[in-house]
Short mmCIF file of C-alpha atoms in Angstrom, two decimals:
data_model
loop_
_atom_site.label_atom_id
_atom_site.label_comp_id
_atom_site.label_asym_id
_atom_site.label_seq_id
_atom_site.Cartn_x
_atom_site.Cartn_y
_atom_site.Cartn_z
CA UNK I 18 224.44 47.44 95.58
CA UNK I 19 223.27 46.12 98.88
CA UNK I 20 224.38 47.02 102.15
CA UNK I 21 223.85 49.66 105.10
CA UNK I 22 225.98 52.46 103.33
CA UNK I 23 223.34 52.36 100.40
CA UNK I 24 220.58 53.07 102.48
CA UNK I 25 218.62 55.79 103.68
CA UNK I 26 217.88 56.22 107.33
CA UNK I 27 214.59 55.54 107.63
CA UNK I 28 214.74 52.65 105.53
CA UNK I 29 213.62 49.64 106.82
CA UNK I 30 216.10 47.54 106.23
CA UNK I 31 218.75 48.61 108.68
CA UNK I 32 216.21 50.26 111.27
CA UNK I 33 216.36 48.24 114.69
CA UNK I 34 214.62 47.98 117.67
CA UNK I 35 211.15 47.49 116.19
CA UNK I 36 207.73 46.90 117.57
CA UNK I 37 205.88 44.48 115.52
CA UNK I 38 202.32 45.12 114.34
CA UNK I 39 200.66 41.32 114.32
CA UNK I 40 199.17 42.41 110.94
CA UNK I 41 202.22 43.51 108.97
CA UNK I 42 204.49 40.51 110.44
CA UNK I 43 201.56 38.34 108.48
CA UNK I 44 202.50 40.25 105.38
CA UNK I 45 205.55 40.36 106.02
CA UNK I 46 205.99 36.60 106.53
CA UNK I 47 203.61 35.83 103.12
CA UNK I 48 206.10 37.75 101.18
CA UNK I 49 209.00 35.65 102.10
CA UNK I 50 207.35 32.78 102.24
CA UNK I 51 206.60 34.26 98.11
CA UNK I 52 209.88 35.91 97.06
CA UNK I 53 212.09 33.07 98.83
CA UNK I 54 210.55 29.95 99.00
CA UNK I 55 213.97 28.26 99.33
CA UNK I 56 214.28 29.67 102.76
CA UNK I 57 211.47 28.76 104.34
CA UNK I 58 212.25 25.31 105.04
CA UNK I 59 216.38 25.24 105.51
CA UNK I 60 217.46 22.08 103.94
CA UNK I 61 221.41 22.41 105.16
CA UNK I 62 221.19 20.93 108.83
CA UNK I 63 224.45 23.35 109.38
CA UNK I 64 222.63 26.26 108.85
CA UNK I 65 219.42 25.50 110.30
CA UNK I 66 221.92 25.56 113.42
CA UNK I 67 223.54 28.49 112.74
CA UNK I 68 220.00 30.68 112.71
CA UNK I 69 219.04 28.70 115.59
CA UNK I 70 221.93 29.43 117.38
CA UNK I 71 221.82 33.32 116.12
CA UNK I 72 218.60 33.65 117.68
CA UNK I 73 218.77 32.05 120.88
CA UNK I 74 221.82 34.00 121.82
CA UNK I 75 220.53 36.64 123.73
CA UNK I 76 217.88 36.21 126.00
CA UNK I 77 217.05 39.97 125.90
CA UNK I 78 215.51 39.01 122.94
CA UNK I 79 217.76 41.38 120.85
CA UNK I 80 218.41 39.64 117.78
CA UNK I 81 222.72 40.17 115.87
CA UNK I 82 222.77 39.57 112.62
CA UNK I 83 226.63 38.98 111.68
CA UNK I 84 226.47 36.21 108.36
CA UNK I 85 228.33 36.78 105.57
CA UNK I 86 226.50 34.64 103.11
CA UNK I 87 223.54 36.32 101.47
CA UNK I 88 221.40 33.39 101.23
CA UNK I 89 221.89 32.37 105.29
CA UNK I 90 221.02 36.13 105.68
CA UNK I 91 217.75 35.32 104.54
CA UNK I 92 217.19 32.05 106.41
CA UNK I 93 218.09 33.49 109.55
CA UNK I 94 215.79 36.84 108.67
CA UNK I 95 212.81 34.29 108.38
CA UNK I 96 213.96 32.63 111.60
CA UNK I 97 213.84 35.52 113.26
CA UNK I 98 210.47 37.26 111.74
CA UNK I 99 208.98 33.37 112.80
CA UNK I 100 210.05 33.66 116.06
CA UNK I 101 208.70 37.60 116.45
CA UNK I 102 211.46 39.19 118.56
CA UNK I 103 211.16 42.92 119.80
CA UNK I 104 214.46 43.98 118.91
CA UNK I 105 216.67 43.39 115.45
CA UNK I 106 219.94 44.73 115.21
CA UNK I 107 221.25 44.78 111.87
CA UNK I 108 225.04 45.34 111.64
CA UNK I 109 226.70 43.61 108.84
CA UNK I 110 227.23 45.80 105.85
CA UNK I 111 226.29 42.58 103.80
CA UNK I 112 223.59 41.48 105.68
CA UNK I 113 220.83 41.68 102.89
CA UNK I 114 220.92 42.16 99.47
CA UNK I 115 219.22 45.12 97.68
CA UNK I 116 215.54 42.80 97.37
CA UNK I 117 215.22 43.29 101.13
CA UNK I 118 214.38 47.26 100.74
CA UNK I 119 211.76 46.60 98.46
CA UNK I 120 210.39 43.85 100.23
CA UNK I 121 209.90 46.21 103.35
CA UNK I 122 208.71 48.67 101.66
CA UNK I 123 205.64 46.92 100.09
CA UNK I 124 204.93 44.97 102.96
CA UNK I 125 206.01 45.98 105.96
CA UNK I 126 203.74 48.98 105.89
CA UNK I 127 202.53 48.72 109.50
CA UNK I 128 205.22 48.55 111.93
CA UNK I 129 205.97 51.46 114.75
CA UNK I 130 209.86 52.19 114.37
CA UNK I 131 211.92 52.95 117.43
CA UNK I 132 215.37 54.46 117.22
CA UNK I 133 218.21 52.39 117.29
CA UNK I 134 219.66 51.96 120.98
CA UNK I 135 221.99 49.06 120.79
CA UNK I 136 224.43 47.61 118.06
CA UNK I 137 226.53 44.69 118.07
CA UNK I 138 228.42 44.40 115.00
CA UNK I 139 230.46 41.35 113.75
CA UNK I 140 232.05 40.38 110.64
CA UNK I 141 232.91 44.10 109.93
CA UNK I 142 236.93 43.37 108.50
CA UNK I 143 238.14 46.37 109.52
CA UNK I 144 235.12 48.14 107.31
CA UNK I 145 233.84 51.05 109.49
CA UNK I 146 232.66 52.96 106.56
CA UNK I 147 228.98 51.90 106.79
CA UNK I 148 228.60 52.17 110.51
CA UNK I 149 230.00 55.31 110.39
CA UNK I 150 228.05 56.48 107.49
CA UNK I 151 224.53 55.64 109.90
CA UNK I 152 226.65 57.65 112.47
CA UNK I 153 226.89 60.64 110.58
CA UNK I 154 223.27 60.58 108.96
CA UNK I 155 221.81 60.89 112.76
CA UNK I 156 220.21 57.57 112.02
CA UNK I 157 222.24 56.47 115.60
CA UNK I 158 221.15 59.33 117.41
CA UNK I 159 219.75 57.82 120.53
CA UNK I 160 222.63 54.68 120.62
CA UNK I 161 223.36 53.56 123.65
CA UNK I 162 225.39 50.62 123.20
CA UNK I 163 228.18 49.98 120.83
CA UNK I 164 229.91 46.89 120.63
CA UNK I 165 232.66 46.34 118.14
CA UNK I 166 234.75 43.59 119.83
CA UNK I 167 236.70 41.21 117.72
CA UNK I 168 236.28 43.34 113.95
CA UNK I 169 239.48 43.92 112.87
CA UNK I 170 239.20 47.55 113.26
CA UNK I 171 242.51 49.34 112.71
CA UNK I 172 244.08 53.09 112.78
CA UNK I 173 241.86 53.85 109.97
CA UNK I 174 238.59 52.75 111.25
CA UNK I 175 238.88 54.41 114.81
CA UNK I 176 240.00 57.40 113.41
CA UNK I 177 236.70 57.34 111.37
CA UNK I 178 235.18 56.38 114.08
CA UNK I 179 236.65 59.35 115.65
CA UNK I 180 235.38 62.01 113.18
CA UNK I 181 231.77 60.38 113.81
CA UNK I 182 231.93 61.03 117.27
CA UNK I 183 233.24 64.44 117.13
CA UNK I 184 230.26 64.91 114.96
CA UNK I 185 228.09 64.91 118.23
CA UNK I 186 226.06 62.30 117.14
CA UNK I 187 226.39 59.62 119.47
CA UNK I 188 226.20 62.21 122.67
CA UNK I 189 223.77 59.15 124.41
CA UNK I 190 225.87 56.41 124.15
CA UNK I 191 226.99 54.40 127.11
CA UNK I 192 228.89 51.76 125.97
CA UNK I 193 232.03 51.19 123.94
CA UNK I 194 233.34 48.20 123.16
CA UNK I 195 236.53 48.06 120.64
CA UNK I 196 238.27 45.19 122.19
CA UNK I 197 240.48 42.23 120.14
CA UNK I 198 240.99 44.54 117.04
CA UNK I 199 244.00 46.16 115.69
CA UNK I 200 244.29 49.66 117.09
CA UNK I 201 247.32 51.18 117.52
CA UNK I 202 249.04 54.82 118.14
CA UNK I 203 247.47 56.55 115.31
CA UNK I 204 244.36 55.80 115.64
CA UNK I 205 244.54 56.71 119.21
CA UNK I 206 245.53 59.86 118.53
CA UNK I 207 242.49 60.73 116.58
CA UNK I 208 240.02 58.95 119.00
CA UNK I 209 241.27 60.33 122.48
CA UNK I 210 240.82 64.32 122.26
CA UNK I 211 237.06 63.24 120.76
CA UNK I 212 236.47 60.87 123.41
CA UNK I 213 235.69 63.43 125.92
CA UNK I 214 232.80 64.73 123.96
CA UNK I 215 231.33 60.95 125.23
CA UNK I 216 229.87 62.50 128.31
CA UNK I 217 227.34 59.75 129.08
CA UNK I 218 229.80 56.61 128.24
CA UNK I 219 230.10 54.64 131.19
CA UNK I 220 231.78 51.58 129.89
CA UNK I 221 235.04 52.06 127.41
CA UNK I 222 236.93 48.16 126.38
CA UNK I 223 239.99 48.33 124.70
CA UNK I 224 241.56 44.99 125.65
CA UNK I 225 243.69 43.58 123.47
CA UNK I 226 244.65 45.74 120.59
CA UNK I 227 248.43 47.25 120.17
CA UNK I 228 248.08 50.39 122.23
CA UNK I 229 251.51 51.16 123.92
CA UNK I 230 252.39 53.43 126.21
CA UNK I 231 252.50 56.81 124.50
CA UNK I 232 249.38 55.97 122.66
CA UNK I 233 247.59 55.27 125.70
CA UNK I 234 247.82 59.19 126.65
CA UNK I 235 245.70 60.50 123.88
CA UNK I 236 242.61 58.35 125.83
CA UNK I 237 243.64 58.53 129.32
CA UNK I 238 243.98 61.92 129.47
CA UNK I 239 240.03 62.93 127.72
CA UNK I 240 238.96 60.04 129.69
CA UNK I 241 235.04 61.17 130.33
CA UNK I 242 234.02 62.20 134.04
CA UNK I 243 230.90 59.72 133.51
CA UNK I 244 233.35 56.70 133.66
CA UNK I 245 232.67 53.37 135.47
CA UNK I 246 234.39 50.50 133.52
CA UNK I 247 237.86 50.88 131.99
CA UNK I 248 239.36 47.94 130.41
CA UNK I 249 243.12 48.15 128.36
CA UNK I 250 244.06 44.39 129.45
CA UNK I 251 246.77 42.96 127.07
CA UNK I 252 248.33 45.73 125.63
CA UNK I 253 251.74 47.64 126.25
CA UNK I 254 250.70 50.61 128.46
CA UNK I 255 253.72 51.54 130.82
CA UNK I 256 254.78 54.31 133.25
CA UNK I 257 253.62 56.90 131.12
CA UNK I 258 249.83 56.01 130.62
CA UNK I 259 249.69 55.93 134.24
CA UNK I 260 250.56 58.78 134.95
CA UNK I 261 247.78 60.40 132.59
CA UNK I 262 245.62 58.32 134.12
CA UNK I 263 246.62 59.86 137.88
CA UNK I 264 246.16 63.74 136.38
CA UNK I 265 242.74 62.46 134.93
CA UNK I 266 241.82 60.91 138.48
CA UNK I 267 243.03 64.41 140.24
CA UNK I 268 241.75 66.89 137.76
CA UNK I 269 238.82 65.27 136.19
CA UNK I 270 238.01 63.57 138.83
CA UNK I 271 236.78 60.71 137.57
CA UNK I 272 234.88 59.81 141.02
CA UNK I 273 232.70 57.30 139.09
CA UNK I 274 234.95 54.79 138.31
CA UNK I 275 233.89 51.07 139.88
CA UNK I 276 236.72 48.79 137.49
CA UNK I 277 239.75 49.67 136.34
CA UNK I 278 241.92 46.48 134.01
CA UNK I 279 245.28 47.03 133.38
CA UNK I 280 246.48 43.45 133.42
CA UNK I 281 249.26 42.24 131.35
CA UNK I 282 250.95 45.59 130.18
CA UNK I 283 253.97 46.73 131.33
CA UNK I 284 253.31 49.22 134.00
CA UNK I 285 256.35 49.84 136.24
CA UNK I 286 256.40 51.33 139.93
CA UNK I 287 256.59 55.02 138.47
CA UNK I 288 253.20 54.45 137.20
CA UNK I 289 251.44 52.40 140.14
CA UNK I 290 253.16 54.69 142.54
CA UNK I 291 251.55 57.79 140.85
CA UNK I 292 248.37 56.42 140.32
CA UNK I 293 248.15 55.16 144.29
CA UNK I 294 248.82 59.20 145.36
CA UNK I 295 246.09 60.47 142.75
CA UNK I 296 244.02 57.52 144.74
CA UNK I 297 245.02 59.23 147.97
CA UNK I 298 244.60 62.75 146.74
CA UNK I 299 240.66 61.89 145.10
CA UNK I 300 239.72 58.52 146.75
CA UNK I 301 237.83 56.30 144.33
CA UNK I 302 234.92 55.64 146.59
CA UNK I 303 233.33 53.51 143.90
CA UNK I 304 235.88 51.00 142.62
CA UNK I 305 235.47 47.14 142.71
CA UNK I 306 237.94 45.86 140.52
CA UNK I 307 241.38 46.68 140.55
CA UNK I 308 243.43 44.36 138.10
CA UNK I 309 247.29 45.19 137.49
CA UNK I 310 248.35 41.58 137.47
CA UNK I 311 251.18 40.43 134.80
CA UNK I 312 253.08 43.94 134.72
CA UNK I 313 256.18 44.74 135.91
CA UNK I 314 255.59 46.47 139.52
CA UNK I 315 258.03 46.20 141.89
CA UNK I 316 257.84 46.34 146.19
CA UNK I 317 257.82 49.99 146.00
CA UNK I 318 254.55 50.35 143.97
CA UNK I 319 252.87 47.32 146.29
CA UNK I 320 253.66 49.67 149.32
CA UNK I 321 252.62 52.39 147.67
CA UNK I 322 249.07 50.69 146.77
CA UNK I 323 248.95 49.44 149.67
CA UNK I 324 249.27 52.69 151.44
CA UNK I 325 246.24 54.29 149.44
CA UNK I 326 244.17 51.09 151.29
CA UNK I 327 244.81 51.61 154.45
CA UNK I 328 244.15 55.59 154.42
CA UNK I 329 240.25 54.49 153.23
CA UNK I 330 240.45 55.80 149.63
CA UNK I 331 239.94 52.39 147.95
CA UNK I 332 236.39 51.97 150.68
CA UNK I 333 234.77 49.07 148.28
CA UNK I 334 237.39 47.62 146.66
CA UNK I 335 237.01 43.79 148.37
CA UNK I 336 240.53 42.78 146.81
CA UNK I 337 243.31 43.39 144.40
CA UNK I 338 244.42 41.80 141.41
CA UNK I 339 248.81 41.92 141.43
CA UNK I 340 249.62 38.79 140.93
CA UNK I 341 252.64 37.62 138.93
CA UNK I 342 254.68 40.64 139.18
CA UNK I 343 258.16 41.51 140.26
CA UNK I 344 256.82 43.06 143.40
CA UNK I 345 254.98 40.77 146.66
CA UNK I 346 251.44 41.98 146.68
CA UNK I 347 251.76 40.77 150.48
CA UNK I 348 251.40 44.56 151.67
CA UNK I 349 248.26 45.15 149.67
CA UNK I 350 246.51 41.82 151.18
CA UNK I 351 247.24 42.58 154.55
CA UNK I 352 246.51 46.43 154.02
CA UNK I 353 242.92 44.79 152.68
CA UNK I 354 242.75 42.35 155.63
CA UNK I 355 243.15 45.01 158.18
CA UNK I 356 240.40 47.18 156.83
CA UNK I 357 238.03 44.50 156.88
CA UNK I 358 238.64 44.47 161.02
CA UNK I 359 238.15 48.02 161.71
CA UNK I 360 234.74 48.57 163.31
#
């Protein structure tokens, strides 16, 4: 059976980031050309556009391989070895079929192998088994960048996901993205205590899942020191997941921090007006963003916001994003305003 779980990890077939070797790109490109001739001219105007469009995407040159159809997998593998990119990331667990391990292995004898630093996986169903089966053969050992938006991961797959990390073998990454999927309070509560062993990550999404407010507590309170971008827009985080946040901003500190997303959850003024003390207590010299819009704060957590401006603990922060809640955001504009005029 084909697939990334099948596979070893120094196989070929799912090893990314390479550096081509003119000679074995040659061979490589005369044994597809051999073993499937039917790809090497796309007949089906619709997929010649979908390769096309697959390999243009990025202009880092950092090719994503998300098809589900076998035989477009091997179009779009031909695109790519044709138009000789430095990276391939290979993320679908039914990207190739089984042929494409032998095919590598007779022919692509040549190429220098890098580790794997970036992933962007697509298509996945809720199927975390063979990412996390890479994970936990040290195959990702040097990842930097995982992005899992918009898979359909549930409880089940973070709290695999979970295990993996707690493993200790993704201690480099940087970036997490789990955004538009299905996680909920379970899962949470498997993924936040592990979460802290992610000592480099910088960026965590989370956006639009169904993470309420006592789920939100497992993460915000293991919430790594290293932070910089933290994104839970569109879920139902109240009072509660603010307040772990304002311990994690006091005890952590988490002095990094540059964006912070909270719109459209249902934060009250209990939680904005503990978060603006932990502000005052450990100004966040670094933040840029502040986005609370579409909650459910009221004039006292404005003023209280507002306050944590105008005592120089928010330096950066150009403005703030409150609008559409119960509360005037009036205070917090002119509490900006008036910083902007001091010498």
């Amino acid at each position: 059976m084909g697939g990334l779980a099948s596979l070893d990890s120094d196989v070929r077939g799912y090893i990314s980031d390479i550096m081509y070797d003119p000679p074995s790109v040659q061979a490589l490109r005369r044994a597809l050309r051999d073993e499937w001739p039917d790809t090497c001219n796309i007949a089906n105007p619709e997929d010649a556009d979908a390769v096309s469009s697959a390999g243009d995407a990025y202009q880092d040159e950092t090719f994503y391989m998300g098809f589900s159809d076998v035989a477009l997998n091997k179009a779009a593998l031909l695109y790519v070895i044709k138009k000789g990119p430095a990276n391939v990331n290979v993320t679908n667990a039914e990207v190739v079929s089984s042929d494409w391990r032998g095919i590598c292995e007779k022919h692509w004898f040549k190429c220098v192998f890098k580790p794997i630093q970036r992933i962007c996986a697509t298509a996945l169903d809720g199927n975390m088994a063979p990412l996390c089966a890479m994970i936990m053969s040290k195959s990702l050992a040097e990842l930097a960048e995982l992005d899992l938006n918009e898979n359909m991961i549930d409880d089940d797959g973070l709290t695999a996901l979970a295990t993996a990390i707690d493993s200790g073998f993704l201690a480099n990454l940087t970036v997490l993205r789990l955004s538009e999927n299905v996680i909920g309070e379970n899962g949470m509560r498997e993924f936040g205590p592990k979460a802290a062993k992610l000592q480099k990550l910088k960026e965590l999404r989370l956006s639009v899942n169904q993470i309420n407010d006592d789920a939100s507590c497992h993460l915000l309170s293991n919430l790594p020191a290293s932070l910089t971008h933290l994104d839970f827009r569109d879920n139902d985080i109240g009072n509660l997941g603010m307040i772990a946040l304002a311990n994690a901003i006091v005890n952590k500190p988490l002095l990094n921090l540059q964006v912070l997303d909270f719109e459209r959850n249902k934060i009250g003024d209990p939680g904005m007006i503990a978060l603006a003390d932990a502000i005052v207590s450990k100004p966040l010299l670094k933040l840029k963003v502040l986005a609370f819009a579409k909650n459910k704060i009221g004039d006292p957590g404005m003023i209280a916001l507002a306050k944590a401006i105008s005592v120089g603990s928010l330096p950066v922060l150009p403005r703030a994003f409150m609008s559409d809640n119960p509360g005037s955001d009036v205070p917090i504009e002119e509490a900006l305003a008036q910083r902007k005029q001091l010498p």
